Coordinates of C-alpha atoms and ligand atoms in Angstrom, one line a residue:
M1 CA 0.0 0.0 0.0
R2 CA 1.4 3.4 -1.0
S3 CA 3.0 5.4 1.7
R4 CA 1.4 8.7 2.9
V5 CA 4.8 10.3 3.2
H6 CA 6.6 9.8 -0.1
I7 CA 8.5 11.5 -2.9
Q8 CA 7.1 10.4 -6.2
S9 CA 6.0 7.0 -4.7
H10 CA 9.4 6.5 -2.8
P11 CA 8.4 6.3 0.9
L12 CA 10.5 8.6 3.1
H13 CA 10.7 6.3 6.2
P14 CA 13.1 3.7 4.6
I15 CA 15.3 6.5 3.2
L16 CA 15.7 8.1 6.6
V17 CA 16.2 5.0 8.7
A18 CA 19.6 4.5 6.9
F19 CA 21.0 7.4 9.0
P20 CA 20.4 6.1 12.6
L21 CA 21.2 2.5 11.4
A22 CA 24.6 3.6 10.0
L23 CA 25.5 6.2 12.6
W24 CA 24.7 4.0 15.7
S25 CA 26.5 1.0 14.2
V26 CA 29.6 3.1 13.3
S27 CA 29.6 4.7 16.8
L28 CA 30.1 1.2 18.3
I29 CA 33.0 0.5 15.8
F30 CA 34.6 3.9 16.7
D31 CA 34.3 3.2 20.4
L32 CA 35.8 -0.2 20.1
L33 CA 38.7 1.0 17.9
G34 CA 39.2 4.0 20.2
L35 CA 39.5 1.7 23.2
A36 CA 41.8 -0.8 21.4
L37 CA 44.1 1.9 20.0
H38 CA 43.8 4.3 23.0
N39 CA 42.8 7.0 20.5
P40 CA 40.6 9.8 22.0
T41 CA 39.7 11.1 18.4
L42 CA 38.0 7.8 17.7
W43 CA 35.9 7.6 20.8
A44 CA 35.0 11.3 20.3
A45 CA 33.8 10.4 16.8
G46 CA 31.8 7.5 18.4
F47 CA 30.1 10.1 20.8
Y48 CA 29.2 12.4 18.0
A49 CA 27.9 9.5 15.9
I50 CA 25.5 8.6 18.8
I51 CA 24.1 12.1 18.9
A52 CA 23.7 12.3 15.1
G53 CA 22.1 8.9 15.0
T54 CA 19.6 9.9 17.7
V55 CA 18.7 13.1 15.7
G56 CA 18.3 10.9 12.5
A57 CA 16.1 8.5 14.4
A58 CA 13.7 11.3 15.4
F59 CA 13.4 12.4 11.7
A60 CA 12.9 8.8 10.5
A61 CA 10.3 8.1 13.2
L62 CA 7.9 10.7 12.0
P63 CA 7.0 9.3 8.5
G64 CA 7.0 5.8 10.1
I65 CA 4.4 6.8 12.7
I66 CA 2.3 8.5 10.1
D67 CA 2.3 5.4 7.9
W68 CA 1.5 3.1 10.8
L69 CA -1.5 5.3 11.8
T70 CA -2.8 5.9 8.3
I71 CA -2.0 3.1 5.9
V72 CA -1.4 -0.1 7.9
P73 CA -4.8 -1.8 8.0
P74 CA -6.5 -2.0 11.5
Q75 CA -6.8 -5.3 13.3
S76 CA -4.1 -6.9 11.2
S77 CA -0.9 -8.7 11.8
A78 CA 1.0 -5.8 10.2
K79 CA -0.5 -3.4 12.8
K80 CA 0.9 -5.5 15.6
T81 CA 4.3 -6.0 13.8
G82 CA 4.4 -2.2 13.3
F83 CA 3.7 -1.6 16.9
I84 CA 6.5 -3.9 18.1
H85 CA 8.8 -2.3 15.5
G86 CA 8.1 1.2 16.8
T87 CA 8.4 0.1 20.5
V88 CA 11.8 -1.6 19.9
N89 CA 13.0 1.5 18.0
S90 CA 11.9 3.7 20.9
L91 CA 13.8 1.5 23.3
V92 CA 16.9 1.8 21.1
V93 CA 16.6 5.6 21.1
I94 CA 16.3 5.6 25.0
L95 CA 19.4 3.4 25.2
F96 CA 21.5 5.7 23.1
I97 CA 20.3 8.8 24.9
V98 CA 21.2 7.1 28.2
E99 CA 24.6 6.3 26.8
A100 CA 25.2 9.9 25.6
V101 CA 24.1 11.3 28.9
R102 CA 26.3 8.9 30.9
R103 CA 29.4 9.9 28.8
G104 CA 28.4 13.6 28.9
A105 CA 31.2 14.8 26.6
A106 CA 33.2 13.7 23.6
V107 CA 36.5 13.5 25.5
T108 CA 35.1 10.9 28.0
P109 CA 36.2 7.4 27.0
P110 CA 33.5 4.8 26.8
D111 CA 33.5 2.4 29.8
R112 CA 32.4 -1.2 29.8
A113 CA 28.7 -0.3 30.4
S114 CA 28.7 2.2 27.5
V115 CA 30.0 -0.6 25.2
L116 CA 27.4 -3.0 26.5
I117 CA 24.6 -0.4 25.9
S118 CA 25.8 0.1 22.4
V119 CA 26.0 -3.6 21.6
L120 CA 22.5 -4.1 23.0
G121 CA 21.2 -1.1 21.0
V122 CA 22.7 -2.4 17.7
L123 CA 21.3 -5.9 18.3
L124 CA 17.9 -4.5 19.0
L125 CA 18.2 -2.4 15.9
G126 CA 18.9 -5.5 13.9
Y127 CA 15.7 -7.2 15.3
S128 CA 13.7 -4.0 14.5
G129 CA 15.1 -4.0 11.0
W130 CA 13.9 -7.6 10.6
L131 CA 10.4 -6.5 11.6
G132 CA 10.6 -3.6 9.2
G133 CA 11.6 -6.0 6.4
T134 CA 8.4 -8.1 7.2
L135 CA 6.3 -5.0 6.9
V136 CA 7.7 -4.1 3.6
Y137 CA 8.6 -7.3 1.8
R138 CA 5.7 -9.4 3.1
N139 CA 2.9 -6.9 4.0
Q140 CA 3.9 -4.5 1.2
I141 CA 3.5 -1.5 3.5
G142 CA 4.8 1.5 1.5
V143 CA 4.9 -0.5 -1.8
D144 CA 3.1 1.3 -4.6
H145 CA 2.5 -1.7 -6.9
R146 CA 0.3 -1.8 -9.9
Y147 CA -1.7 -4.8 -11.3
A148 CA -3.2 -5.1 -14.7
N149 CA -6.3 -2.8 -15.0
A150 CA -5.9 -1.8 -11.3
G151 CA -5.0 1.8 -12.2
S152 CA -3.7 4.1 -9.5
W153 CA -4.7 3.8 -5.8
K154 CA -8.2 5.3 -5.1
E155 CA -9.5 6.1 -1.7
R156 CA -12.4 8.1 -0.4
T157 CA -14.1 8.8 3.0
I158 CA -17.9 9.2 3.2
T159 CA -19.7 10.0 6.5
D160 CA -23.0 8.6 5.6
W161 CA -24.2 5.3 3.9
K162 CA -27.0 7.3 2.2
R163 CA -24.5 9.2 0.1
P164 CA -23.2 7.8 -3.2
A165 CA -19.8 6.0 -2.7
C166 CA -18.6 6.8 -6.2
N167 CA -19.7 7.2 -9.8
V168 CA -19.9 4.0 -11.8
G169 CA -17.7 5.6 -14.5
E170 CA -14.8 6.1 -12.0
L171 CA -13.9 2.4 -12.0
A172 CA -12.6 0.4 -14.9
Q173 CA -13.1 -3.3 -15.2
G174 CA -10.9 -5.0 -12.5
Q175 CA -10.4 -1.7 -10.6
M176 CA -11.0 -1.2 -6.9
M177 CA -11.5 1.7 -4.6
L178 CA -11.1 1.8 -0.8
T179 CA -14.1 3.6 0.6
I180 CA -14.4 4.4 4.3
I181 CA -18.1 4.7 4.9
A182 CA -19.1 5.9 8.3
G183 CA -15.8 4.4 9.6
E184 CA -16.2 1.0 7.9
R185 CA -13.6 0.0 5.3
V186 CA -15.4 -1.1 2.2
V187 CA -13.9 -2.0 -1.1
I188 CA -15.9 -1.1 -4.2
G189 CA -14.8 -2.9 -7.4
K190 CA -16.0 -3.5 -10.9
C191 CA -16.1 -7.1 -12.1
P192 CA -17.7 -8.5 -15.3
E193 CA -21.0 -8.8 -13.6
G194 CA -21.2 -5.2 -12.3
V195 CA -20.2 -3.2 -9.3
V196 CA -19.6 -5.1 -6.1
A197 CA -18.7 -4.1 -2.5
F198 CA -17.0 -6.1 0.1
S199 CA -15.0 -5.7 3.3
D200 CA -11.4 -4.5 3.0
H201 CA -10.4 -7.0 5.8
C202 CA -8.9 -10.3 4.7
T203 CA -10.1 -12.9 7.3
H204 CA -6.6 -14.6 7.4
N205 CA -4.4 -11.9 9.0
G206 CA -6.2 -8.7 8.2
G207 CA -4.6 -7.8 4.9
T208 CA -6.1 -5.0 2.9
L209 CA -8.0 -6.4 -0.1
A210 CA -8.3 -3.0 -1.8
D211 CA -4.5 -3.3 -2.3
G212 CA -4.9 -6.7 -3.9
V213 CA -6.0 -7.7 -7.3
L214 CA -9.5 -8.3 -8.7
I215 CA -9.6 -10.9 -11.4
G216 CA -13.0 -11.6 -12.8
C217 CA -15.2 -11.9 -9.7
A218 CA -12.4 -13.0 -7.4
V219 CA -10.3 -10.8 -5.2
Q220 CA -6.8 -11.9 -4.1
C221 CA -5.2 -10.7 -0.9
P222 CA -1.8 -9.2 -1.5
W223 CA -0.3 -10.6 1.7
H224 CA -0.6 -14.4 1.4
G225 CA -2.7 -14.9 -1.7
S226 CA -6.1 -15.9 -0.3
Q227 CA -8.8 -15.5 -2.8
F228 CA -12.5 -14.7 -2.2
D229 CA -15.6 -14.6 -4.3
V230 CA -16.7 -10.9 -4.3
H231 CA -20.4 -11.7 -4.6
N232 CA -20.9 -14.0 -1.6
G233 CA -17.5 -13.6 0.2
R234 CA -16.7 -17.3 0.2
V235 CA -13.1 -18.5 0.2
I236 CA -12.0 -19.7 -3.2
S237 CA -8.4 -20.5 -2.0
G238 CA -6.7 -20.2 1.4
P239 CA -4.8 -19.8 3.7
A240 CA -8.0 -17.8 4.8
Q241 CA -10.8 -20.1 6.0
K242 CA -13.5 -17.6 6.9
Q243 CA -15.6 -15.8 4.2
I244 CA -15.3 -12.0 3.9
K245 CA -18.3 -9.6 4.4
T246 CA -20.0 -8.5 1.2
Y247 CA -22.5 -5.6 0.8
A248 CA -25.3 -5.0 -1.6
T249 CA -24.8 -2.2 -4.1
R250 CA -27.3 -0.2 -6.1
V251 CA -26.6 2.1 -9.1
H252 CA -28.9 5.1 -9.5
D253 CA -28.3 7.8 -12.1
G254 CA -24.7 6.5 -12.5
E255 CA -24.0 6.8 -8.8
V256 CA -23.1 3.8 -6.7
Y257 CA -24.8 3.3 -3.3
V258 CA -23.7 0.7 -0.8
S259 CA -26.0 -0.8 1.8
P260 CA -24.8 -0.9 5.3
L261 CA -26.3 -4.3 5.7
Q262 CA -24.0 -7.2 4.7
V263 CA -25.5 -9.4 2.0
T264 CA -25.5 -12.4 4.5
E265 CA -27.4 -10.3 7.1
R266 CA -29.9 -9.3 4.4
K267 CA -30.7 -12.8 3.5
Q268 CA -31.5 -13.7 7.1
A269 CA -33.6 -10.5 7.6
Ligands
FES301 S1 -3.8 -11.7 5.3 FE1 -3.0 -13.6 4.7 S2 -4.0 -14.1 2.9 FE2 -4.8 -12.2 3.5

């Protein structure tokens, strides 16, 4: 899913995380070399690299937090992974601030505790980077991919179910739009049999279906490939086992209206 904070589709968070990663790692190397060679210039460089890395982390955190709040789907595995990723990163920031405060000045040589704090910080950074990799390479957070006929990402927020969600001409065959209607995440798509509406929430791990691909009347989740029939929500292929919610749609004067009642609820009513 495309990042909210990007430069021409290039998300800012992965660009900025390179600074704290490199600076904190190199600070440990400078400190170890400084101690081994009894060279005050090297441990001073280590001290300044800690400060610069901490400033870099603050800049990198901002787009990361914005993306976690706005594009990572709610109640999903990626939301939890992102939370752990952010918590571990905050812990690393605290560790390096503690280390900088303990040393107090560039001329102070790092003691054993300082080195241990740095080693712990760099190890935690590696773990956090692993989680960041899961978010990008598996959950495709920040990835602006395009499937055949999918067009560019479309998203809209509507406060009331009585209002039209979109115009039927806005969607090409196979195209989808994420519509947040009165707080509910609904995907509107156009399949060969007309306009359909279904929940954005994949029942496997909460992947966003609006970011997937609509082929015929089946939608495929981008995270692990589960496929669902968009008319009745049934699972065509796993790993998901539970059907998704589907909604009735109505086209009036070219405008698409979505019913707040799910199709299954309607049949029982
Ligand atoms: S979240 Fe795993 S297939 Fe959708």
